[in-house]
mmCIF file of C-alpha atoms in Angstrom:
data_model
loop_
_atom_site.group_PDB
_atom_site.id
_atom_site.type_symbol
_atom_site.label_atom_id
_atom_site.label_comp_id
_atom_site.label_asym_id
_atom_site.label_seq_id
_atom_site.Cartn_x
_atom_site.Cartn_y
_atom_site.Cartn_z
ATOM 1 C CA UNK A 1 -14.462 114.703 -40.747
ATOM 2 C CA UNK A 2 -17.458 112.141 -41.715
ATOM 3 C CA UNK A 3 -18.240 111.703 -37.709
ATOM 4 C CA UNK A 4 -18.172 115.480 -36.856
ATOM 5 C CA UNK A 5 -20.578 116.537 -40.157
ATOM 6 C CA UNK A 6 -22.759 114.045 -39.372
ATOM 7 C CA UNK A 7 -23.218 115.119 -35.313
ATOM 8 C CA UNK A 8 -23.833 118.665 -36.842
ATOM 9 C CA UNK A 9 -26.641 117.493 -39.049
ATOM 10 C CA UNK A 10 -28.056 115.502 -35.763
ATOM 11 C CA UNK A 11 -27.853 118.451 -33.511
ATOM 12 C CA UNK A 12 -29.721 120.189 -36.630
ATOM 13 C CA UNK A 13 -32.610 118.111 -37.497
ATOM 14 C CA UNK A 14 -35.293 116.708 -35.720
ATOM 15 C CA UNK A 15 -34.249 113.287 -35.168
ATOM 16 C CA UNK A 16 -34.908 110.991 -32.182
ATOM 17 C CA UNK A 17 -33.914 107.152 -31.304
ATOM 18 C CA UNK A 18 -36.981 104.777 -30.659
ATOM 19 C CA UNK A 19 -37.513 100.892 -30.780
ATOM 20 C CA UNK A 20 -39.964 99.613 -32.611
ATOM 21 C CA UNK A 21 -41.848 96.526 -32.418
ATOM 22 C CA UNK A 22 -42.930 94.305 -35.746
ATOM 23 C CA UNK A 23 -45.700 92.244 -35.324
ATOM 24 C CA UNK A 24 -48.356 90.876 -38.064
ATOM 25 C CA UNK A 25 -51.218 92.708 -36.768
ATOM 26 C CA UNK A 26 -49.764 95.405 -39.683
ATOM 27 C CA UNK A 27 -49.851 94.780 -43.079
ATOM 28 C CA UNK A 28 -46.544 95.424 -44.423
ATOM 29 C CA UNK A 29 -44.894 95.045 -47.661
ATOM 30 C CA UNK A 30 -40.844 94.336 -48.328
ATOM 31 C CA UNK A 31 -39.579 96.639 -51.152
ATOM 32 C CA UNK A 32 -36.282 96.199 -52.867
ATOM 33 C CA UNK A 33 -34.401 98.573 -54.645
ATOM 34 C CA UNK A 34 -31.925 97.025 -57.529
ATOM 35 C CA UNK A 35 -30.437 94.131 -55.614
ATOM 36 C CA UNK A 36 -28.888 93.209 -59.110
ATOM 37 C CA UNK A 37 -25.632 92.372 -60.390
ATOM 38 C CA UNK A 38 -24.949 95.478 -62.004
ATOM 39 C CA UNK A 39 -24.522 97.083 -58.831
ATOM 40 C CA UNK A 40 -23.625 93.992 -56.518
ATOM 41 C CA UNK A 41 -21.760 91.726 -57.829
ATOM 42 C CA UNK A 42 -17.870 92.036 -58.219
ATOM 43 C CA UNK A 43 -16.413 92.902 -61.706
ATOM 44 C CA UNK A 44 -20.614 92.653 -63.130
ATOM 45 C CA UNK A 45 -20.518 96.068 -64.980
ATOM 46 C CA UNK A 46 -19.399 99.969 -64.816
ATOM 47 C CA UNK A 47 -21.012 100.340 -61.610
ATOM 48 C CA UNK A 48 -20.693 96.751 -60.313
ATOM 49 C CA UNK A 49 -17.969 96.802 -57.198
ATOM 50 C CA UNK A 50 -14.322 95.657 -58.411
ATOM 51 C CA UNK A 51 -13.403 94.093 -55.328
ATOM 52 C CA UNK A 52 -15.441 92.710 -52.691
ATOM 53 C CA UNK A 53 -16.851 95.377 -50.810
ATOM 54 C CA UNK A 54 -18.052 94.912 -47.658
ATOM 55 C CA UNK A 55 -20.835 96.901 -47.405
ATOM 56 C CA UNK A 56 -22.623 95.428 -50.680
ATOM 57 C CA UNK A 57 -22.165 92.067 -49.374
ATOM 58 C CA UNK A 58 -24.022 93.030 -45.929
ATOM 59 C CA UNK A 59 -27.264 94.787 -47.746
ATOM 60 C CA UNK A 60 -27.266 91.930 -49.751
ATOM 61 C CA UNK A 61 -27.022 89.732 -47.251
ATOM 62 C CA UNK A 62 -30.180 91.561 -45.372
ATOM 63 C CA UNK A 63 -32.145 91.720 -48.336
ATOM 64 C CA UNK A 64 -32.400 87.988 -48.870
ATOM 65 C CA UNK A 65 -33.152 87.516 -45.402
ATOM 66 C CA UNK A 66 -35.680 89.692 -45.338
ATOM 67 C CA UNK A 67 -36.859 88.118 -48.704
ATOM 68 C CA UNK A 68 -36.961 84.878 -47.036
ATOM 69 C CA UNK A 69 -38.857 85.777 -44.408
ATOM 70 C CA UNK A 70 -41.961 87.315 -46.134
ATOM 71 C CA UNK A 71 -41.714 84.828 -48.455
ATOM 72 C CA UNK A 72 -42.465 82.106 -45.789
ATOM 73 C CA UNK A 73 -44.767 84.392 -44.129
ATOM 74 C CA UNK A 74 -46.731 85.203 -47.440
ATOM 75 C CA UNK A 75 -46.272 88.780 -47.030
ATOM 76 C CA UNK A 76 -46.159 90.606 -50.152
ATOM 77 C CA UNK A 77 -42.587 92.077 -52.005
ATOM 78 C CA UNK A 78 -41.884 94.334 -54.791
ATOM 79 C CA UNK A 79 -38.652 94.099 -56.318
ATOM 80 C CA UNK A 80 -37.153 96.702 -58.674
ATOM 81 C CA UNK A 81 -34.719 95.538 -61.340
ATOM 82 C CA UNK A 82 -32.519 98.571 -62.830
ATOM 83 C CA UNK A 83 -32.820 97.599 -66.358
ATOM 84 C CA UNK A 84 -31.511 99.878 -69.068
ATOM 85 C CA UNK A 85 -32.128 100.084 -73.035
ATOM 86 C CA UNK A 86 -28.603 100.562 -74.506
ATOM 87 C CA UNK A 87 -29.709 103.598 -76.619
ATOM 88 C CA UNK A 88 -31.364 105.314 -74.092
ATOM 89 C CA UNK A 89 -28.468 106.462 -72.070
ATOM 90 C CA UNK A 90 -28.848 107.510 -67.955
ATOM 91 C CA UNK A 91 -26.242 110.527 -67.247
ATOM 92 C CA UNK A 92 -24.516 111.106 -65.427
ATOM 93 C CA UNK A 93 -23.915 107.248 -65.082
ATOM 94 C CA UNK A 94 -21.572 105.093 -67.624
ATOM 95 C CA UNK A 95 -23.803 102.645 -69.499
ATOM 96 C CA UNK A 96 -25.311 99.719 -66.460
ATOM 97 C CA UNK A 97 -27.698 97.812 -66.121
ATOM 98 C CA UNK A 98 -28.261 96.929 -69.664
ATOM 99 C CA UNK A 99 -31.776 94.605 -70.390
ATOM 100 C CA UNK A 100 -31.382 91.335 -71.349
ATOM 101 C CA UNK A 101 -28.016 90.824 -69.816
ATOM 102 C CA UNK A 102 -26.625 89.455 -66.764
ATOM 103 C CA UNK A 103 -26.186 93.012 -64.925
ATOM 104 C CA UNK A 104 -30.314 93.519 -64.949
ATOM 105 C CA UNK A 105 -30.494 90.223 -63.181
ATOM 106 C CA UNK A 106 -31.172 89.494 -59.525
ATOM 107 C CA UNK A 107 -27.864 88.596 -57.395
ATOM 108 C CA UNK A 108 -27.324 85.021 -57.374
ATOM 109 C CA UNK A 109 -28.858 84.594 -53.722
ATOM 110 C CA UNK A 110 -31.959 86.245 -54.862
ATOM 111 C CA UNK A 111 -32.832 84.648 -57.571
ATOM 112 C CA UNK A 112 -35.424 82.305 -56.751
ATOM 113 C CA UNK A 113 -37.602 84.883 -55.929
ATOM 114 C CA UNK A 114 -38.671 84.958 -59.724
ATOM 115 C CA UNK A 115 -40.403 82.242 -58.748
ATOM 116 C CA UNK A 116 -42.202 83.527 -55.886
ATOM 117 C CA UNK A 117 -46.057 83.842 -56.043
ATOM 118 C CA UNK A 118 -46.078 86.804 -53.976
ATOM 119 C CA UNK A 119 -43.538 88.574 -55.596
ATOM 120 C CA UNK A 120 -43.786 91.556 -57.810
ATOM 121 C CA UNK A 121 -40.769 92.264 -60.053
ATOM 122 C CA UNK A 122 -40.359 95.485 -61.617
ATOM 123 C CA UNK A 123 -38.077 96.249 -64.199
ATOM 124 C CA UNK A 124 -37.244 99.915 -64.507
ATOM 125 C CA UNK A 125 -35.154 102.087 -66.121
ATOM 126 C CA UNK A 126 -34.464 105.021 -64.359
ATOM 127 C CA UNK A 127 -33.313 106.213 -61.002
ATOM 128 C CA UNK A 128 -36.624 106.821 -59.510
ATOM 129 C CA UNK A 129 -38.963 103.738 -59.422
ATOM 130 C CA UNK A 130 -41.981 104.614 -58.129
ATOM 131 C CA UNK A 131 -41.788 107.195 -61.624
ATOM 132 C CA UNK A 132 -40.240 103.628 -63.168
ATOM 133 C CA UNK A 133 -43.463 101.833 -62.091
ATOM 134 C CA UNK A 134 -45.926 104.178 -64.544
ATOM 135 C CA UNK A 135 -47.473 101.340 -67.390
ATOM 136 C CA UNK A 136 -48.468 103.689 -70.962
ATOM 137 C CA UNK A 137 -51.734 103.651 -69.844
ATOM 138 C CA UNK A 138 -51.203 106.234 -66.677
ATOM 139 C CA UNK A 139 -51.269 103.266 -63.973
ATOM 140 C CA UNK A 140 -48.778 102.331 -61.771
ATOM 141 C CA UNK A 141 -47.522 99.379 -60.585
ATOM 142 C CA UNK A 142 -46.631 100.102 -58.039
ATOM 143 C CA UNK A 143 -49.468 102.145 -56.788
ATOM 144 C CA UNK A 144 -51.947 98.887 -57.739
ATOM 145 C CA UNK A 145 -49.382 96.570 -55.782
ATOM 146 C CA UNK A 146 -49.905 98.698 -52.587
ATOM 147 C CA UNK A 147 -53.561 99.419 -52.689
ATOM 148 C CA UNK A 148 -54.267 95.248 -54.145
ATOM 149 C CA UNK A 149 -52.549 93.975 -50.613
ATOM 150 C CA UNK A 150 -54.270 96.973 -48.376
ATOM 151 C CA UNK A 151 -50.633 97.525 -47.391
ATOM 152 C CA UNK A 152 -49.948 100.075 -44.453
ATOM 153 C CA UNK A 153 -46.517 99.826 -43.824
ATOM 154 C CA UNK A 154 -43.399 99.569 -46.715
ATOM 155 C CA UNK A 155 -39.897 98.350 -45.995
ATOM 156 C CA UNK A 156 -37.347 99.311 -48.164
ATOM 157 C CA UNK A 157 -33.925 98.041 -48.463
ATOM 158 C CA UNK A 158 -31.732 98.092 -51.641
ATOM 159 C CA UNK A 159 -28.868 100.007 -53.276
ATOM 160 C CA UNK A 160 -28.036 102.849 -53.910
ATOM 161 C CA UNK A 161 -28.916 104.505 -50.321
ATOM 162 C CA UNK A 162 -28.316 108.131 -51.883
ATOM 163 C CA UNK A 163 -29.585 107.410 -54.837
ATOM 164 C CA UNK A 164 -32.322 104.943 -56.167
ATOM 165 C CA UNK A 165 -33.606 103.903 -52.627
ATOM 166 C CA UNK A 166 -33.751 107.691 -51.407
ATOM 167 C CA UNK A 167 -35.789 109.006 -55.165
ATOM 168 C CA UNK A 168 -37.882 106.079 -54.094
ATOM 169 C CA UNK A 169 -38.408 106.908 -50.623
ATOM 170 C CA UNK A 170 -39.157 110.609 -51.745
ATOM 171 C CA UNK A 171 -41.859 109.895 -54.141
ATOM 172 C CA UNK A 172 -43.574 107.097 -52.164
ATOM 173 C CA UNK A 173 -43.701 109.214 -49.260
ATOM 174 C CA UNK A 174 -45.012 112.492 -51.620
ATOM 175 C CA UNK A 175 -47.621 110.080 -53.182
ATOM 176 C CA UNK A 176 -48.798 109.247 -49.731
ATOM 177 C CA UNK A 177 -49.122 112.516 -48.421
ATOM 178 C CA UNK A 178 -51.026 113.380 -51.604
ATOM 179 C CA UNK A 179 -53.162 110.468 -50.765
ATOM 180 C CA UNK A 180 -52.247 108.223 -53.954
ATOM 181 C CA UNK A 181 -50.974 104.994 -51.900
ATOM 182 C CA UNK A 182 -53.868 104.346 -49.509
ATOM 183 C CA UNK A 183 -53.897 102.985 -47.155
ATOM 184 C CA UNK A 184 -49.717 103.206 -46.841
ATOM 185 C CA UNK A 185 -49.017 105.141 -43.158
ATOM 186 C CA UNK A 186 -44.999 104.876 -42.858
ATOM 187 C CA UNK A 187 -42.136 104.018 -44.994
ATOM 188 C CA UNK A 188 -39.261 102.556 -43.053
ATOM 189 C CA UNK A 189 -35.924 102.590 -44.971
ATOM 190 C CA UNK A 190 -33.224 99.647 -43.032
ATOM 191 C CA UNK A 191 -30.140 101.256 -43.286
ATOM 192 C CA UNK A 192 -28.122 97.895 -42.520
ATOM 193 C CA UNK A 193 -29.975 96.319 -45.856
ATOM 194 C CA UNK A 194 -28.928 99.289 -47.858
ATOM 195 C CA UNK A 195 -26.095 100.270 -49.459
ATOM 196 C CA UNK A 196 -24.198 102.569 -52.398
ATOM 197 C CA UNK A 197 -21.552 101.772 -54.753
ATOM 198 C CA UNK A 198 -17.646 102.818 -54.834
ATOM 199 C CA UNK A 199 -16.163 104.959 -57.802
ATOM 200 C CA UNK A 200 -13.416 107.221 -56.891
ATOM 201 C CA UNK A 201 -12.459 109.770 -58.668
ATOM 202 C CA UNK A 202 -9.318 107.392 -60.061
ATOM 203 C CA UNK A 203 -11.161 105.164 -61.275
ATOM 204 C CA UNK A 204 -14.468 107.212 -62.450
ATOM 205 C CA UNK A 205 -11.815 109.162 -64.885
ATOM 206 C CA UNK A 206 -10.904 105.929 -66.557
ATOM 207 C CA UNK A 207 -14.555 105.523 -67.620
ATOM 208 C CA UNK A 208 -16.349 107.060 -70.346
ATOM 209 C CA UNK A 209 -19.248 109.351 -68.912
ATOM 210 C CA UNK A 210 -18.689 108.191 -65.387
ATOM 211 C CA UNK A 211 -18.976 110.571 -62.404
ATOM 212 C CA UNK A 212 -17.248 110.174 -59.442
ATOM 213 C CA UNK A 213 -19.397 108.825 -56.380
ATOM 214 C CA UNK A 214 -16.592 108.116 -53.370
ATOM 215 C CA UNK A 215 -18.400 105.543 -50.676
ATOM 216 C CA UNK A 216 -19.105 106.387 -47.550
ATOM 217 C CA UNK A 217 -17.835 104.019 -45.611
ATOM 218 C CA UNK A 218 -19.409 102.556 -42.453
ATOM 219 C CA UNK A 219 -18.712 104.437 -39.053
ATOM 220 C CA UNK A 220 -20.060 102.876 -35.909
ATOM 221 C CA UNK A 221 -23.345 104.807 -35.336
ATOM 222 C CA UNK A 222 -26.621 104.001 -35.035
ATOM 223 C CA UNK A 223 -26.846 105.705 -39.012
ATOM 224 C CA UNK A 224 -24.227 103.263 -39.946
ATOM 225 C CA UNK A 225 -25.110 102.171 -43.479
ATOM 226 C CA UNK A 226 -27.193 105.375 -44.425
ATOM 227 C CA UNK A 227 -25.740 108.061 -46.631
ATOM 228 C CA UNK A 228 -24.799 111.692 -45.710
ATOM 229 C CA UNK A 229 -27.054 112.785 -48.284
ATOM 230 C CA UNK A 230 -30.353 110.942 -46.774
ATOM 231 C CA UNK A 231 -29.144 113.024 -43.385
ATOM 232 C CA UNK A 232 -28.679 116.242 -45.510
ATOM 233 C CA UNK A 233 -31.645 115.632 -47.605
ATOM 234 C CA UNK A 234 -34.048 115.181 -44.524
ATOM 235 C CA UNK A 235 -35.798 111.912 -45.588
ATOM 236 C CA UNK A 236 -38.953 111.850 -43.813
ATOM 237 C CA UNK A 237 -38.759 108.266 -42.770
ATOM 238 C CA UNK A 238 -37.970 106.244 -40.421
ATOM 239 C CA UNK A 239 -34.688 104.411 -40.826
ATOM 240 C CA UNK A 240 -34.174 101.338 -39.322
ATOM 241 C CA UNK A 241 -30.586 100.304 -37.759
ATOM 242 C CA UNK A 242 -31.299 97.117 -36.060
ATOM 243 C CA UNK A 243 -33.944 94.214 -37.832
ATOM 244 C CA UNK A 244 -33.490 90.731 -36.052
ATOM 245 C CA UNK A 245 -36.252 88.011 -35.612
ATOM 246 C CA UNK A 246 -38.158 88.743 -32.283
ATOM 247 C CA UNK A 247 -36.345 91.777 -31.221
ATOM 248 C CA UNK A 248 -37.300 95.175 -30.905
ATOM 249 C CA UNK A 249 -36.589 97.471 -34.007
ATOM 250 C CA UNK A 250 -34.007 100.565 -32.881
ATOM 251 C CA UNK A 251 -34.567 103.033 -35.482
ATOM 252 C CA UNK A 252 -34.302 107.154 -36.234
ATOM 253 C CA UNK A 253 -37.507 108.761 -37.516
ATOM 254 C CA UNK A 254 -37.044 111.691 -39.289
ATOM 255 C CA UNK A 255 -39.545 114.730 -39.194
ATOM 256 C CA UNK A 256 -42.126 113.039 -36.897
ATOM 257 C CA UNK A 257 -42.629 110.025 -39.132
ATOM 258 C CA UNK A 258 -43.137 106.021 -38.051
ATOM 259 C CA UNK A 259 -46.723 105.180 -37.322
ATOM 260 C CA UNK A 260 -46.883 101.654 -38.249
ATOM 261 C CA UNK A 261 -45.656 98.482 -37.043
ATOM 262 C CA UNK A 262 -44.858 94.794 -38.366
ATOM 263 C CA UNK A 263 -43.263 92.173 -35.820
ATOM 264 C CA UNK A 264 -41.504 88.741 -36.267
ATOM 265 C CA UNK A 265 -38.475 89.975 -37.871
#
């Protein structure tokens, strides 16, 4: 049922395979969406997995690769930490997340990136962090972190595909069009470094304030990793499928988009 919907929604958008090239000659930026244990790490929290999971363990698996990589390269990263006030509650979600606790903390594999001098950590609490990013004083963190490192070109991996990382995708690319992030060209969302969490309905109804959010699992397709939503929500993006170090980049753009370019990984 999964395969056929989503070869209706390809015969109905506007969506073509390409390869892509990364080289240095573009400045881009690594952005990553709530790589935390809250959400990643087995038996962490409400929406923490309760098993290994399989497709958790392979975004976050990507992500500190990725990490790794601009990190010895110098090229800049922005990291978003979902990180909740316990009387400040986030429906339709059970509480998560909560600051100051283990959940709001990067995965184990991640954490040295605290200690990264070109990486920008972002704690946040709400869904959409480019809204998360806005300081009392009508900046954005965000915003400054882009325009600071003239950045043209934003990778995004993260969790949850159909939820934080595609808010985030929206507004970033809304802001650009708007022409808030200059000089940022393209947002390119890696499907294989994203991911969303598992709550069935049996288990959701065991939790207080919980809604139901079934996974989609993985189907072997060149979307494998993305959500049906991002498909039926049109994300004008390009979405990566394949990322390795001195190969070419096979990815979907969606609605025209994927200008830029950054090679070596």
């Amino acid at each position: 049922m999964i395969s056929q919907t989503i070869d209706l929604l390809k015969n109905e958008l506007p969506v073509e395979q390409e390869s892509r090239v990364f080289s240095g000659d573009v400045k881009t930026g690594l952005v990553l969406v709530d790589v935390v244990n809250g959400f990643c790490t087995v038996g962490a929290g409400n929406l923490a997995p309760t098993v290994p999971d399989k497709q958790i363990s392979g975004m976050v698996d990507e992500s500190v690769r990725l990490a790794k990589v601009f990190c010895e390269k110098k090229w800049p990263v922005f990291a978003f930490l979902d990180s909740h006030h316990p009387d400040v509650p986030e429906h339709p979600y059970p509480p998560h997340c909560i600051a100051g606790t283990d959940e709001s903390k990067f995965v184990p594999a991640l954490q040295w990136l605290e200690n990264e001098p070109n990486a920008t950590l972002r704690c946040k609490d709400c869904i959409d962090g480019f809204l998360g990013s806005i300081e009392k004083d009508g900046s954005n963190v965000f915003v400054d972190w882009v325009k600071t490192n003239q950045i043209k070109v934003i990778l995004v991996v993260g969790i949850c595909t159909d939820i934080c990382v595609l808010d985030f995708v929206c507004s970033a690319l809304s802001a650009r069009n708007r022409g808030f992030l200059t000089p940022l060209e393209d947002v390119i969302v890696y499907s294989q470094g994203c991911a969303t969490f598992d709550l069935p309905a049996h288990v959701a109804g065991t939790i207080k304030g919980a809604l139901a959010h079934p996974q989609l699992r993985p189907i072997p397709r060149p979307d494998e990793g993305c959500s049906v939503i991002s498909e039926i929500r049109g994300v004008p993006s390009t979405v990566v499928r394949n990322l390795k170090e001195g190969t070419d980049a096979s990815h979907w753009p969606l609605h025209g988009q994927g200008k830029g370019s950054q090679g070596g990984i």
